[in-house]
Amino acid sequence: MTKYDDASWHYGGDFPEGLPIRNGATHTGMFLNWCIANELISDEMKEDAAEEIGKLKRREITGAEFVMDFCDGKFSEHDLNEEGNSFAKDYYADDTDFGNKFSSFADDYINLFDAKAEEKDFEYETFYHIEDTWENYDLMKQMIDYRFQEWKEYKTLN
């Protein structure tokens, strides 16, 4: 089984004091939220998390809350369908051919929010200080949408 991410990898390591452990899942939550919105999740997740998915789609909870509360902080291949896993293995995972040619999710995430911070004349102390908000998700969603289109073209050529 491929485990793409685990919040404990983040909050269990060099994690800033004073931040909620949920901040270790903000980035994962944005990606999984996008996968849910784009029907790239497994039938098992659709069935098992129907109520939580509804809350997510109604914006009653964030992606990080979904990851922490429903997925126990973990994100794996069991959460996605075949196309979702193919995309995650090329874009969410580090050091892939697609990521090296275009960009990886982590690089896009950092670059996007660093640029946003710079526009507002501040700097995020760490990757984990990026706020788990719907406004930030909406920014990241646009980037993932763009990369997904690039990825579909890339897949047809490779």
PDB file of N, CA, C and O in Angstrom, residues 4-58:
ATOM      1  N   TYR A   4       0.681   8.186   0.902  1.00  0.00           N
ATOM      2  CA  TYR A   4       1.179   9.434   0.347  1.00  0.00           C
ATOM      3  C   TYR A   4       1.631  10.399   1.435  1.00  0.00           C
ATOM      4  O   TYR A   4       2.609  11.121   1.266  1.00  0.00           O
ATOM      5  N   ASP A   5       0.884  10.423   2.527  1.00  0.00           N
ATOM      6  CA  ASP A   5       1.209  11.375   3.578  1.00  0.00           C
ATOM      7  C   ASP A   5       0.587  10.920   4.883  1.00  0.00           C
ATOM      8  O   ASP A   5      -0.348  10.114   4.903  1.00  0.00           O
ATOM      9  N   ASP A   6       1.111  11.453   5.961  1.00  0.00           N
ATOM     10  CA  ASP A   6       0.625  11.151   7.301  1.00  0.00           C
ATOM     11  C   ASP A   6       0.946  12.378   8.148  1.00  0.00           C
ATOM     12  O   ASP A   6       2.113  12.783   8.229  1.00  0.00           O
ATOM     13  N   ALA A   7      -0.065  12.964   8.738  1.00  0.00           N
ATOM     14  CA  ALA A   7       0.153  14.171   9.539  1.00  0.00           C
ATOM     15  C   ALA A   7       1.190  13.939  10.632  1.00  0.00           C
ATOM     16  O   ALA A   7       1.953  14.848  10.963  1.00  0.00           O
ATOM     17  N   SER A   8       1.265  12.723  11.144  1.00  0.00           N
ATOM     18  CA  SER A   8       2.233  12.443  12.208  1.00  0.00           C
ATOM     19  C   SER A   8       3.674  12.548  11.713  1.00  0.00           C
ATOM     20  O   SER A   8       4.587  12.786  12.504  1.00  0.00           O
ATOM     21  N   TRP A   9       3.886  12.377  10.416  1.00  0.00           N
ATOM     22  CA  TRP A   9       5.224  12.580   9.873  1.00  0.00           C
ATOM     23  C   TRP A   9       5.649  14.034  10.085  1.00  0.00           C
ATOM     24  O   TRP A   9       6.819  14.340  10.177  1.00  0.00           O
ATOM     25  N   HIS A  10       4.656  14.912  10.096  1.00  0.00           N
ATOM     26  CA  HIS A  10       4.925  16.344  10.216  1.00  0.00           C
ATOM     27  C   HIS A  10       4.950  16.785  11.675  1.00  0.00           C
ATOM     28  O   HIS A  10       5.948  17.309  12.142  1.00  0.00           O
ATOM     29  N   TYR A  11       3.846  16.562  12.378  1.00  0.00           N
ATOM     30  CA  TYR A  11       3.807  17.035  13.765  1.00  0.00           C
ATOM     31  C   TYR A  11       4.666  16.186  14.687  1.00  0.00           C
ATOM     32  O   TYR A  11       4.988  16.605  15.794  1.00  0.00           O
ATOM     33  N   GLY A  12       5.081  15.019  14.243  1.00  0.00           N
ATOM     34  CA  GLY A  12       5.950  14.170  15.046  1.00  0.00           C
ATOM     35  C   GLY A  12       7.423  14.492  14.854  1.00  0.00           C
ATOM     36  O   GLY A  12       8.278  13.934  15.524  1.00  0.00           O
ATOM     37  N   GLY A  13       7.707  15.404  13.956  1.00  0.00           N
ATOM     38  CA  GLY A  13       9.099  15.744  13.659  1.00  0.00           C
ATOM     39  C   GLY A  13       9.426  17.148  14.106  1.00  0.00           C
ATOM     40  O   GLY A  13       9.101  17.566  15.220  1.00  0.00           O
ATOM     41  N   ASP A  14      10.030  17.888  13.205  1.00  0.00           N
ATOM     42  CA  ASP A  14      10.454  19.262  13.487  1.00  0.00           C
ATOM     43  C   ASP A  14       9.253  20.185  13.274  1.00  0.00           C
ATOM     44  O   ASP A  14       9.162  20.890  12.269  1.00  0.00           O
ATOM     45  N   PHE A  15       8.349  20.171  14.230  1.00  0.00           N
ATOM     46  CA  PHE A  15       7.077  20.894  14.108  1.00  0.00           C
ATOM     47  C   PHE A  15       7.095  22.091  15.056  1.00  0.00           C
ATOM     48  O   PHE A  15       7.502  21.970  16.210  1.00  0.00           O
ATOM     49  N   PRO A  16       6.638  23.243  14.583  1.00  0.00           N
ATOM     50  CA  PRO A  16       6.690  24.441  15.429  1.00  0.00           C
ATOM     51  C   PRO A  16       5.829  24.310  16.691  1.00  0.00           C
ATOM     52  O   PRO A  16       4.694  23.821  16.645  1.00  0.00           O
ATOM     53  N   GLU A  17       6.378  24.768  17.793  1.00  0.00           N
ATOM     54  CA  GLU A  17       5.630  24.773  19.049  1.00  0.00           C
ATOM     55  C   GLU A  17       4.465  25.745  18.945  1.00  0.00           C
ATOM     56  O   GLU A  17       4.557  26.769  18.284  1.00  0.00           O
ATOM     57  N   GLY A  18       3.385  25.388  19.599  1.00  0.00           N
ATOM     58  CA  GLY A  18       2.236  26.277  19.671  1.00  0.00           C
ATOM     59  C   GLY A  18       1.233  26.128  18.541  1.00  0.00           C
ATOM     60  O   GLY A  18       0.147  26.693  18.617  1.00  0.00           O
ATOM     61  N   LEU A  19       1.567  25.392  17.509  1.00  0.00           N
ATOM     62  CA  LEU A  19       0.615  25.181  16.415  1.00  0.00           C
ATOM     63  C   LEU A  19      -0.209  23.929  16.705  1.00  0.00           C
ATOM     64  O   LEU A  19       0.324  22.945  17.227  1.00  0.00           O
ATOM     65  N   PRO A  20      -1.486  23.935  16.325  1.00  0.00           N
ATOM     66  CA  PRO A  20      -2.275  22.706  16.476  1.00  0.00           C
ATOM     67  C   PRO A  20      -1.741  21.616  15.546  1.00  0.00           C
ATOM     68  O   PRO A  20      -1.269  21.918  14.441  1.00  0.00           O
ATOM     69  N   ILE A  21      -1.798  20.369  15.985  1.00  0.00           N
ATOM     70  CA  ILE A  21      -1.279  19.280  15.152  1.00  0.00           C
ATOM     71  C   ILE A  21      -2.024  19.185  13.824  1.00  0.00           C
ATOM     72  O   ILE A  21      -1.481  18.692  12.846  1.00  0.00           O
ATOM     73  N   ARG A  22      -3.240  19.687  13.773  1.00  0.00           N
ATOM     74  CA  ARG A  22      -4.006  19.700  12.522  1.00  0.00           C
ATOM     75  C   ARG A  22      -3.255  20.429  11.413  1.00  0.00           C
ATOM     76  O   ARG A  22      -3.420  20.123  10.238  1.00  0.00           O
ATOM     77  N   ASN A  23      -2.396  21.384  11.781  1.00  0.00           N
ATOM     78  CA  ASN A  23      -1.627  22.115  10.765  1.00  0.00           C
ATOM     79  C   ASN A  23      -0.682  21.194  10.000  1.00  0.00           C
ATOM     80  O   ASN A  23      -0.242  21.534   8.913  1.00  0.00           O
ATOM     81  N   GLY A  24      -0.398  20.029  10.550  1.00  0.00           N
ATOM     82  CA  GLY A  24       0.404  19.041   9.841  1.00  0.00           C
ATOM     83  C   GLY A  24      -0.356  18.378   8.709  1.00  0.00           C
ATOM     84  O   GLY A  24       0.225  17.615   7.929  1.00  0.00           O
ATOM     85  N   ALA A  25      -1.660  18.654   8.615  1.00  0.00           N
ATOM     86  CA  ALA A  25      -2.497  18.062   7.571  1.00  0.00           C
ATOM     87  C   ALA A  25      -3.112  19.105   6.641  1.00  0.00           C
ATOM     88  O   ALA A  25      -3.905  18.754   5.771  1.00  0.00           O
ATOM     89  N   THR A  26      -2.758  20.365   6.796  1.00  0.00           N
ATOM     90  CA  THR A  26      -3.374  21.414   5.967  1.00  0.00           C
ATOM     91  C   THR A  26      -3.141  21.146   4.479  1.00  0.00           C
ATOM     92  O   THR A  26      -4.088  21.155   3.681  1.00  0.00           O
ATOM     93  N   HIS A  27      -1.903  20.885   4.112  1.00  0.00           N
ATOM     94  CA  HIS A  27      -1.585  20.663   2.690  1.00  0.00           C
ATOM     95  C   HIS A  27      -2.271  19.396   2.171  1.00  0.00           C
ATOM     96  O   HIS A  27      -2.858  19.397   1.088  1.00  0.00           O
ATOM     97  N   THR A  28      -2.234  18.328   2.951  1.00  0.00           N
ATOM     98  CA  THR A  28      -2.879  17.074   2.553  1.00  0.00           C
ATOM     99  C   THR A  28      -4.376  17.277   2.390  1.00  0.00           C
ATOM    100  O   THR A  28      -4.982  16.780   1.437  1.00  0.00           O
ATOM    101  N   GLY A  29      -4.955  18.012   3.323  1.00  0.00           N
ATOM    102  CA  GLY A  29      -6.391  18.277   3.269  1.00  0.00           C
ATOM    103  C   GLY A  29      -6.792  19.030   2.019  1.00  0.00           C
ATOM    104  O   GLY A  29      -7.845  18.759   1.433  1.00  0.00           O
ATOM    105  N   MET A  30      -5.957  19.956   1.584  1.00  0.00           N
ATOM    106  CA  MET A  30      -6.278  20.699   0.362  1.00  0.00           C
ATOM    107  C   MET A  30      -6.260  19.774  -0.846  1.00  0.00           C
ATOM    108  O   MET A  30      -7.139  19.844  -1.704  1.00  0.00           O
ATOM    109  N   PHE A  31      -5.257  18.898  -0.902  1.00  0.00           N
ATOM    110  CA  PHE A  31      -5.183  17.986  -2.038  1.00  0.00           C
ATOM    111  C   PHE A  31      -6.336  16.979  -2.015  1.00  0.00           C
ATOM    112  O   PHE A  31      -7.002  16.765  -3.039  1.00  0.00           O
ATOM    113  N   LEU A  32      -6.600  16.376  -0.875  1.00  0.00           N
ATOM    114  CA  LEU A  32      -7.675  15.383  -0.796  1.00  0.00           C
ATOM    115  C   LEU A  32      -9.031  16.036  -1.036  1.00  0.00           C
ATOM    116  O   LEU A  32      -9.897  15.456  -1.698  1.00  0.00           O
ATOM    117  N   ASN A  33      -9.229  17.237  -0.539  1.00  0.00           N
ATOM    118  CA  ASN A  33     -10.460  17.976  -0.792  1.00  0.00           C
ATOM    119  C   ASN A  33     -10.654  18.162  -2.297  1.00  0.00           C
ATOM    120  O   ASN A  33     -11.750  17.953  -2.834  1.00  0.00           O
ATOM    121  N   TRP A  34      -9.585  18.523  -2.990  1.00  0.00           N
ATOM    122  CA  TRP A  34      -9.660  18.693  -4.438  1.00  0.00           C
ATOM    123  C   TRP A  34     -10.030  17.354  -5.104  1.00  0.00           C
ATOM    124  O   TRP A  34     -10.849  17.320  -6.028  1.00  0.00           O
ATOM    125  N   CYS A  35      -9.421  16.267  -4.635  1.00  0.00           N
ATOM    126  CA  CYS A  35      -9.729  14.940  -5.199  1.00  0.00           C
ATOM    127  C   CYS A  35     -11.194  14.577  -4.996  1.00  0.00           C
ATOM    128  O   CYS A  35     -11.845  14.031  -5.892  1.00  0.00           O
ATOM    129  N   ILE A  36     -11.722  14.893  -3.826  1.00  0.00           N
ATOM    130  CA  ILE A  36     -13.133  14.622  -3.544  1.00  0.00           C
ATOM    131  C   ILE A  36     -14.010  15.434  -4.491  1.00  0.00           C
ATOM    132  O   ILE A  36     -14.941  14.898  -5.107  1.00  0.00           O
ATOM    133  N   ALA A  37     -13.714  16.702  -4.639  1.00  0.00           N
ATOM    134  CA  ALA A  37     -14.510  17.589  -5.500  1.00  0.00           C
ATOM    135  C   ALA A  37     -14.463  17.161  -6.961  1.00  0.00           C
ATOM    136  O   ALA A  37     -15.395  17.435  -7.724  1.00  0.00           O
ATOM    137  N   ASN A  38     -13.394  16.467  -7.342  1.00  0.00           N
ATOM    138  CA  ASN A  38     -13.217  16.046  -8.736  1.00  0.00           C
ATOM    139  C   ASN A  38     -13.476  14.561  -8.958  1.00  0.00           C
ATOM    140  O   ASN A  38     -13.055  14.003  -9.974  1.00  0.00           O
ATOM    141  N   GLU A  39     -14.167  13.937  -8.004  1.00  0.00           N
ATOM    142  CA  GLU A  39     -14.586  12.532  -8.132  1.00  0.00           C
ATOM    143  C   GLU A  39     -13.409  11.586  -8.372  1.00  0.00           C
ATOM    144  O   GLU A  39     -13.507  10.650  -9.177  1.00  0.00           O
ATOM    145  N   LEU A  40     -12.309  11.821  -7.676  1.00  0.00           N
ATOM    146  CA  LEU A  40     -11.134  10.972  -7.825  1.00  0.00           C
ATOM    147  C   LEU A  40     -10.915  10.076  -6.601  1.00  0.00           C
ATOM    148  O   LEU A  40      -9.839   9.518  -6.432  1.00  0.00           O
ATOM    149  N   ILE A  41     -11.934   9.950  -5.771  1.00  0.00           N
ATOM    150  CA  ILE A  41     -11.799   9.125  -4.574  1.00  0.00           C
ATOM    151  C   ILE A  41     -12.386   7.739  -4.801  1.00  0.00           C
ATOM    152  O   ILE A  41     -13.187   7.525  -5.715  1.00  0.00           O
ATOM    153  N   SER A  42     -11.974   6.831  -3.947  1.00  0.00           N
ATOM    154  CA  SER A  42     -12.414   5.438  -4.057  1.00  0.00           C
ATOM    155  C   SER A  42     -13.889   5.295  -3.693  1.00  0.00           C
ATOM    156  O   SER A  42     -14.449   6.108  -2.941  1.00  0.00           O
ATOM    157  N   ASP A  43     -14.501   4.258  -4.224  1.00  0.00           N
ATOM    158  CA  ASP A  43     -15.892   3.955  -3.872  1.00  0.00           C
ATOM    159  C   ASP A  43     -16.017   3.696  -2.380  1.00  0.00           C
ATOM    160  O   ASP A  43     -17.010   4.072  -1.756  1.00  0.00           O
ATOM    161  N   GLU A  44     -14.999   3.063  -1.813  1.00  0.00           N
ATOM    162  CA  GLU A  44     -15.001   2.778  -0.375  1.00  0.00           C
ATOM    163  C   GLU A  44     -15.056   4.073   0.431  1.00  0.00           C
ATOM    164  O   GLU A  44     -15.830   4.180   1.388  1.00  0.00           O
ATOM    165  N   MET A  45     -14.268   5.060   0.049  1.00  0.00           N
ATOM    166  CA  MET A  45     -14.309   6.332   0.782  1.00  0.00           C
ATOM    167  C   MET A  45     -15.658   7.011   0.591  1.00  0.00           C
ATOM    168  O   MET A  45     -16.209   7.556   1.545  1.00  0.00           O
ATOM    169  N   LYS A  46     -16.175   6.986  -0.637  1.00  0.00           N
ATOM    170  CA  LYS A  46     -17.486   7.597  -0.889  1.00  0.00           C
ATOM    171  C   LYS A  46     -18.541   7.003   0.037  1.00  0.00           C
ATOM    172  O   LYS A  46     -19.378   7.725   0.576  1.00  0.00           O
ATOM    173  N   GLU A  47     -18.481   5.704   0.204  1.00  0.00           N
ATOM    174  CA  GLU A  47     -19.467   5.013   1.042  1.00  0.00           C
ATOM    175  C   GLU A  47     -19.212   5.251   2.532  1.00  0.00           C
ATOM    176  O   GLU A  47     -20.114   5.621   3.271  1.00  0.00           O
ATOM    177  N   ASP A  48     -17.972   5.057   2.948  1.00  0.00           N
ATOM    178  CA  ASP A  48     -17.639   5.143   4.371  1.00  0.00           C
ATOM    179  C   ASP A  48     -17.692   6.559   4.923  1.00  0.00           C
ATOM    180  O   ASP A  48     -17.932   6.748   6.113  1.00  0.00           O
ATOM    181  N   ALA A  49     -17.439   7.541   4.076  1.00  0.00           N
ATOM    182  CA  ALA A  49     -17.351   8.921   4.552  1.00  0.00           C
ATOM    183  C   ALA A  49     -18.427   9.814   3.956  1.00  0.00           C
ATOM    184  O   ALA A  49     -18.256  11.036   3.894  1.00  0.00           O
ATOM    185  N   ALA A  50     -19.533   9.240   3.556  1.00  0.00           N
ATOM    186  CA  ALA A  50     -20.577  10.018   2.870  1.00  0.00           C
ATOM    187  C   ALA A  50     -20.988  11.257   3.665  1.00  0.00           C
ATOM    188  O   ALA A  50     -21.090  12.358   3.112  1.00  0.00           O
ATOM    189  N   GLU A  51     -21.202  11.100   4.958  1.00  0.00           N
ATOM    190  CA  GLU A  51     -21.633  12.233   5.785  1.00  0.00           C
ATOM    191  C   GLU A  51     -20.540  13.303   5.858  1.00  0.00           C
ATOM    192  O   GLU A  51     -20.800  14.493   5.689  1.00  0.00           O
ATOM    193  N   GLU A  52     -19.298  12.879   6.092  1.00  0.00           N
ATOM    194  CA  GLU A  52     -18.185  13.816   6.193  1.00  0.00           C
ATOM    195  C   GLU A  52     -17.908  14.505   4.860  1.00  0.00           C
ATOM    196  O   GLU A  52     -17.582  15.688   4.819  1.00  0.00           O
ATOM    197  N   ILE A  53     -18.037  13.762   3.765  1.00  0.00           N
ATOM    198  CA  ILE A  53     -17.852  14.349   2.435  1.00  0.00           C
ATOM    199  C   ILE A  53     -18.903  15.420   2.192  1.00  0.00           C
ATOM    200  O   ILE A  53     -18.602  16.486   1.653  1.00  0.00           O
ATOM    201  N   GLY A  54     -20.125  15.153   2.625  1.00  0.00           N
ATOM    202  CA  GLY A  54     -21.179  16.162   2.513  1.00  0.00           C
ATOM    203  C   GLY A  54     -20.826  17.428   3.272  1.00  0.00           C
ATOM    204  O   GLY A  54     -21.004  18.549   2.770  1.00  0.00           O
ATOM    205  N   LYS A  55     -20.297  17.275   4.483  1.00  0.00           N
ATOM    206  CA  LYS A  55     -19.885  18.434   5.285  1.00  0.00           C
ATOM    207  C   LYS A  55     -18.765  19.196   4.585  1.00  0.00           C
ATOM    208  O   LYS A  55     -18.749  20.429   4.587  1.00  0.00           O
ATOM    209  N   LEU A  56     -17.835  18.468   4.004  1.00  0.00           N
ATOM    210  CA  LEU A  56     -16.727  19.089   3.290  1.00  0.00           C
ATOM    211  C   LEU A  56     -17.244  19.871   2.083  1.00  0.00           C
ATOM    212  O   LEU A  56     -16.877  21.029   1.879  1.00  0.00           O
ATOM    213  N   LYS A  57     -18.115  19.261   1.324  1.00  0.00           N
ATOM    214  CA  LYS A  57     -18.653  19.930   0.129  1.00  0.00           C
ATOM    215  C   LYS A  57     -19.488  21.159   0.491  1.00  0.00           C
ATOM    216  O   LYS A  57     -19.540  22.119  -0.281  1.00  0.00           O
ATOM    217  N   ARG A  58     -20.124  21.132   1.665  1.00  0.00           N
ATOM    218  CA  ARG A  58     -20.905  22.288   2.134  1.00  0.00           C
ATOM    219  C   ARG A  58     -20.027  23.300   2.868  1.00  0.00           C
ATOM    220  O   ARG A  58     -20.519  24.308   3.360  1.00  0.00           O
TER     221      ARG A  58
END
